[in-house]
Amino acid sequence: MSQYRTFTAADAVAYAQQFGGFDDPTMLVDAQEVGDGNLNLVFKILDPQGVSRIIVKQALPYVRCVGETWPLTIDRARLEAQTLVAHYQHSPQHTVNILHYDASLAVMVMEDLSDHRIWRGELVRGQHYPQATTQLGEYLAQTLFHTSDFWLHPHEKKAQVARFINPEMCEITEELFFNDPYQPHARNNYPAALEPQVVALRSDKALKLAVAQLKYRFLTQAEALLHGDIHSGSIFVAEGSLKVIDAEFGYVGPVGFDIGTAVGNLLLNYCALPGHFGPRDADSYREQRLEDIRVLWLTFAGRFSALALNNTRDSALATEGYVAHFLQKVWTDAVGFCGTELIRRTIGLSHVADLESIEDKEMRLACVGAAIELGRFLILIAEQIDSVDELIARVRQKS
Amino acid sequence: MSQYRTFTAADAVAYAQQFGGFDDPTMLVDAQEVGDGNLNLVFKILDPQGVSRIIVKQALPYVRCVGETWPLTIDRARLEAQTLVAHYQHSPQHTVNILHYDASLAVMVMEDLSDHRIWRGELVRGQHYPQATTQLGEYLAQTLFHTSDFWLHPHEKKAQVARFINPEMCEITEELFFNDPYQPHARNNYPAALEPQVVALRSDKALKLAVAQLKYRFLTQAEALLHGDIHSGSIFVAEGSLKVIDAEFGYVGPVGFDIGTAVGNLLLNYCALPGHFGPRDADSYREQRLEDIRVLWLTFAGRFSALALNNTRDSALATEGYVAHFLQKVWTDAVGFCGTELIRRTIGLSHVADLESIEDKEMRLACVGAAIELGRFLILIAEQIDSVDELIARVRQKS
């Protein structure tokens, strides 16, 4: 078997020639490294005209944005590839197609999506993709339903739990989401001017108790094979199309987590919009974002319900009324996880361009402060927000 | 490696001589097969005086009480031995000591407990062991705390989940507890006279919805390494001593399940007592049983709280107030699971001697009917029973 080595551009081209599935592999002649994420090398493999034809992605054995002092398992490439392959099976329209992967090289070959753009950038520049939230809701319903106990035979479900045990990537979430922002930590990263707000969070007992409950659900609730890191930066969009990528945080966890981080990133954008379009002109964009959240949840809940009502294999879970009860719990979880996403993206290590790219410093501070406050608020009242309309009303009321 | 073969008495003696840890193995001269359970061969290995010195237990590749038509994985011997070894580490006083096990032969060698008696038999004949519930509460607190996210490093916890994936044994619980009693099934086993009560259960929508929620928690809630089959028949008692055996249902599941089945078996005995001592004389025994339940829960909750307050390693779960919140959820789960135990032991395949050994047929019917009704009631109002005293008041009120 091949042993791990870090790919050069030439390695990536040779690998794509071998595993890209092209009739004429000699058409692949060059590679361009475009990885701007935190963890991986990403090569676009180019044809003689300089057009990207396919992607080679390799996991590095450390956190790229921090350096070799933070080592990280390359087994995450297997977990990412297997998660995407499983999700592709249930939502081929909205999952990037993995053509090949090799666990020992921590490398995968996947379809090129150069005709798509990262959704986050589009949201920041006010470019609306009207179908995106419907498609994301559809993706979440299909992938989460078909990897849950509603659909899988209990033996398959348990085998899936074992196969997707993902300790190192889960640990990142466990720490960055649920620990760091609520205590002093060297990884935290926020403007000094927000110190009073951050200190207030750390001493908010009710908040920390609610966060502990959310962390416990993340640690123990093995409901479905999550993407584990759904946000507008791990989603490509084009006219009429949406494709999910970057699933190295995949594991069997609480369904509300994927929903919550998706909604959370739309709310981060909502909080940032005044910084890009000015307080008054931002209003129509903000209303669009709230409508996105409404459509996302209603599409997810509607599709999941339909799948569950028609296709649930477990006779007890098929009991009348159970799906509605289940989705209500998922919603409550999602609101809480959404709140933790707002806070970890503003106080914690990893930030979002929606807020970071606001040029005016005072405005940026105001938007970041609003996101922190909204996150805190949602975590605290998650159990009282019993519908997406109620969520939207509460968000409007806060801002 | 050795291959599976069903042990004869001579095989069992030879095996005990080899792995029993005796200085003079030739003192082991004979074996007596005493397995009265549903699943296994159990040999007492005797010395020349006919005294049992050590136990050899072997899993059969089918359900013994049904026959070879119901095959069952022998991997359960590994799961049982590993569960007991893990539990022994945290509660050596109250877990049977496994001296050796061999996965391919599905066999284990364990300490002899002939100076103990099965607790169920003692409860049926009205023999009280005043320390038993304290010791059981202590066992449950130690084993469940030390195999949970409160104590284990998240990497260890996830490795534990994978190691104790137990699909076939969990499936038995999933079906016998949560499916069979609520639908017509050939495995169900109840007196014809109770047909109206059983039919009423099957059409009780609120009940079936509550049972679906409990089954979902059993399927998805990976909280701690459960024994998985705690009842008065898997517990040995003697004066001042309690030892838990028979852990082949061990897996990482909801903490409330072990508590609920333990409480459920005390309530099954409570329901059966009038059949053994007459309606009037049963009263003092019944009060003792309710006090047992009180002591069991308060000991468990007190010890778990103390362990969690002093030793929780996870910084979020160490948040002030979280342990109390957690134990409240465990209690609610336990009341629900307790109700399902009452129903599956009266309507489902596997019954208890407490009820079955009541000689008078009418009285037996009355006791069984009372147990079914109590089970139904507890499942339905579990969320309203917020303390053990409230449970006891409700039980008294029903009977």
Coordinates of N, CA and C in Angstrom, one line a residue, chain B residues 163-253:
Chain B
R163 N -16.4 -0.3 20.7 CA -16.1 -1.6 21.2 C -17.4 -2.3 21.7
F164 N -18.3 -1.6 22.2 CA -19.5 -2.2 22.8 C -20.7 -2.1 21.9
I165 N -20.5 -1.9 20.6 CA -21.6 -2.0 19.6 C -22.2 -3.5 19.8
N166 N -23.4 -3.6 20.0 CA -24.0 -4.9 20.4 C -25.3 -5.2 19.6
P167 N -25.3 -5.3 18.3 CA -26.5 -5.2 17.5 C -27.5 -6.3 17.8
E168 N -27.0 -7.5 18.0 CA -28.0 -8.6 18.1 C -28.7 -8.6 19.5
M169 N -27.9 -8.3 20.5 CA -28.6 -8.3 21.8 C -29.5 -7.1 22.0
C170 N -29.0 -5.9 21.4 CA -29.9 -4.7 21.5 C -31.2 -5.0 20.7
E171 N -31.0 -5.7 19.6 CA -32.2 -6.0 18.8 C -33.3 -6.8 19.6
I172 N -32.8 -7.7 20.5 CA -33.8 -8.4 21.3 C -34.5 -7.4 22.2
T173 N -33.8 -6.5 22.8 CA -34.5 -5.5 23.7 C -35.4 -4.6 22.8
E174 N -34.9 -4.2 21.7 CA -35.6 -3.3 20.8 C -37.0 -3.9 20.5
E175 N -37.0 -5.2 20.2 CA -38.2 -5.9 19.8 C -39.0 -6.3 21.1
L176 N -38.4 -7.0 22.0 CA -39.2 -7.5 23.1 C -39.8 -6.4 24.0
F177 N -39.0 -5.3 24.2 CA -39.5 -4.2 25.1 C -40.4 -3.3 24.4
F178 N -40.0 -2.9 23.2 CA -40.7 -1.7 22.6 C -41.6 -2.0 21.4
N179 N -41.5 -3.2 20.9 CA -42.4 -3.6 19.8 C -43.5 -4.6 20.2
D180 N -43.0 -5.8 20.5 CA -44.0 -6.9 20.6 C -45.2 -6.6 21.5
P181 N -45.0 -6.1 22.7 CA -46.2 -6.0 23.5 C -47.3 -5.1 23.0
Y182 N -46.9 -4.2 22.0 CA -47.9 -3.2 21.5 C -48.4 -3.6 20.2
Q183 N -48.3 -4.8 19.8 CA -48.8 -5.3 18.5 C -49.0 -6.8 18.6
P184 N -49.9 -7.4 17.8 CA -50.0 -8.9 17.8 C -48.7 -9.5 17.4
H185 N -48.2 -10.4 18.2 CA -46.9 -11.1 17.8 C -46.9 -12.5 18.4
A186 N -46.4 -13.4 17.6 CA -46.3 -14.8 18.1 C -45.5 -15.0 19.3
R187 N -44.5 -14.1 19.6 CA -43.7 -14.2 20.8 C -44.4 -13.8 22.0
N188 N -45.5 -13.0 21.9 CA -46.2 -12.6 23.1 C -46.8 -13.7 23.8
N189 N -47.0 -13.5 25.1 CA -47.3 -14.6 26.0 C -48.0 -14.1 27.2
Y190 N -49.4 -14.2 27.1 CA -50.2 -13.7 28.3 C -51.5 -14.5 28.3
P191 N -52.1 -14.6 29.5 CA -53.3 -15.3 29.7 C -54.4 -14.8 28.8
A192 N -55.2 -15.7 28.2 CA -56.3 -15.2 27.3 C -57.2 -14.3 28.0
A193 N -57.4 -14.4 29.4 CA -58.3 -13.6 30.1 C -57.9 -12.1 30.0
L194 N -56.6 -11.8 29.8 CA -56.2 -10.5 29.7 C -56.2 -9.8 28.3
E195 N -56.8 -10.6 27.4 CA -56.9 -10.1 26.0 C -57.5 -8.7 25.9
P196 N -58.6 -8.4 26.6 CA -59.1 -7.0 26.5 C -58.1 -5.9 26.9
Q197 N -57.4 -6.2 28.0 CA -56.4 -5.2 28.5 C -55.3 -5.0 27.5
V198 N -54.9 -6.2 26.9 CA -53.8 -6.1 25.9 C -54.2 -5.4 24.6
V199 N -55.5 -5.7 24.2 CA -56.0 -5.0 23.0 C -56.1 -3.5 23.3
A200 N -56.5 -3.1 24.5 CA -56.6 -1.7 24.8 C -55.2 -1.0 24.7
L201 N -54.2 -1.7 25.1 CA -52.8 -1.1 25.0 C -52.5 -0.8 23.5
R202 N -52.8 -1.8 22.7 CA -52.4 -1.7 21.3 C -53.1 -0.5 20.6
S203 N -54.2 -0.1 21.1 CA -54.9 1.1 20.5 C -54.8 2.3 21.3
D204 N -53.9 2.3 22.2 CA -53.7 3.5 23.1 C -52.6 4.4 22.4
K205 N -53.1 5.4 21.7 CA -52.1 6.2 20.9 C -51.1 7.0 21.7
A206 N -51.6 7.5 22.8 CA -50.7 8.3 23.7 C -49.6 7.4 24.3
L207 N -50.0 6.2 24.6 CA -49.0 5.2 25.2 C -48.0 4.8 24.1
K208 N -48.5 4.5 22.9 CA -47.5 4.1 21.9 C -46.6 5.2 21.5
L209 N -47.1 6.5 21.5 CA -46.2 7.6 21.2 C -45.1 7.7 22.3
A210 N -45.5 7.5 23.6 CA -44.5 7.6 24.7 C -43.5 6.4 24.5
V211 N -44.0 5.2 24.1 CA -43.1 4.1 24.0 C -42.1 4.3 22.8
A212 N -42.6 5.0 21.7 CA -41.7 5.3 20.6 C -40.6 6.2 21.1
Q213 N -40.9 7.2 21.9 CA -39.9 8.1 22.4 C -38.8 7.3 23.3
L214 N -39.3 6.4 24.0 CA -38.4 5.6 24.8 C -37.5 4.7 24.0
K215 N -38.1 4.1 22.9 CA -37.3 3.3 22.0 C -36.3 4.1 21.3
Y216 N -36.7 5.3 20.9 CA -35.7 6.2 20.2 C -34.5 6.5 21.1
R217 N -34.8 6.7 22.4 CA -33.7 7.0 23.3 C -32.8 5.7 23.5
F218 N -33.4 4.6 23.5 CA -32.7 3.3 23.6 C -31.8 3.2 22.4
L219 N -32.3 3.6 21.2 CA -31.6 3.4 19.9 C -30.4 4.4 19.8
T220 N -30.6 5.6 20.3 CA -29.7 6.7 20.0 C -28.9 7.3 21.1
Q221 N -29.3 7.1 22.4 CA -28.7 7.9 23.4 C -27.5 7.2 24.0
A222 N -26.3 7.5 23.5 CA -25.1 6.8 23.9 C -24.4 7.4 25.1
E223 N -25.0 7.2 26.3 CA -24.6 7.9 27.5 C -23.5 7.2 28.3
A224 N -23.7 5.9 28.6 CA -22.7 5.2 29.4 C -22.8 3.7 29.1
L225 N -21.8 2.9 29.6 CA -21.8 1.5 29.3 C -22.8 0.8 30.3
L226 N -23.9 0.5 29.8 CA -25.0 -0.1 30.6 C -24.7 -1.6 30.8
H227 N -25.2 -2.1 31.9 CA -25.3 -3.6 32.0 C -26.3 -4.1 31.0
G228 N -27.4 -3.4 30.8 CA -28.4 -3.7 29.8 C -29.5 -4.7 30.1
D229 N -29.3 -5.3 31.2 CA -30.3 -6.3 31.6 C -30.4 -6.5 33.1
I230 N -30.4 -5.3 33.8 CA -30.4 -5.3 35.3 C -31.8 -5.7 35.8
H231 N -31.9 -6.8 36.4 CA -33.1 -7.2 37.1 C -32.8 -8.1 38.2
S232 N -33.8 -8.4 39.1 CA -33.5 -9.2 40.3 C -33.0 -10.6 40.0
G233 N -33.1 -11.0 38.7 CA -32.6 -12.4 38.3 C -31.2 -12.3 37.8
S234 N -30.6 -11.1 37.6 CA -29.2 -11.0 37.2 C -28.4 -10.4 38.4
I235 N -28.9 -10.6 39.6 CA -28.2 -10.1 40.8 C -28.2 -11.2 41.8
F236 N -27.0 -11.4 42.4 CA -26.9 -12.4 43.5 C -26.8 -11.6 44.8
V237 N -27.4 -12.1 45.8 CA -27.3 -11.4 47.1 C -26.9 -12.4 48.2
A238 N -26.3 -11.9 49.2 CA -26.0 -12.7 50.5 C -26.0 -11.7 51.6
E239 N -25.9 -12.1 52.8 CA -25.9 -11.2 53.9 C -24.8 -10.2 53.7
G240 N -25.1 -8.9 53.5 CA -24.1 -7.8 53.4 C -23.5 -7.8 52.0
S241 N -23.9 -8.6 51.1 CA -23.2 -8.6 49.8 C -24.2 -8.6 48.6
L242 N -23.8 -8.0 47.5 CA -24.6 -8.0 46.3 C -23.6 -8.1 45.1
K243 N -23.9 -9.0 44.1 CA -23.0 -9.2 43.0 C -23.9 -9.2 41.7
V244 N -23.5 -8.4 40.8 CA -24.2 -8.4 39.5 C -23.5 -9.3 38.5
I245 N -24.3 -10.1 37.8 CA -23.8 -11.1 36.8 C -24.5 -10.8 35.4
D246 N -24.3 -11.6 34.4 CA -25.1 -11.7 33.2 C -25.2 -10.4 32.4
A247 N -24.1 -9.9 31.9 CA -24.1 -8.6 31.2 C -24.0 -8.7 29.7
E248 N -24.6 -9.8 29.1 CA -24.5 -9.9 27.6 C -25.3 -8.9 26.8
F249 N -26.1 -8.1 27.5 CA -26.8 -7.0 26.8 C -26.1 -5.7 27.0
G250 N -24.8 -5.8 27.5 CA -24.0 -4.5 27.7 C -23.8 -3.7 26.4
Y251 N -24.1 -2.5 26.4 CA -23.8 -1.5 25.3 C -23.9 -0.1 25.8
V252 N -23.5 0.8 25.0 CA -23.5 2.2 25.5 C -24.8 2.8 25.2
G253 N -25.6 3.0 26.2 CA -27.0 3.5 26.0 C -27.4 4.5 27.1

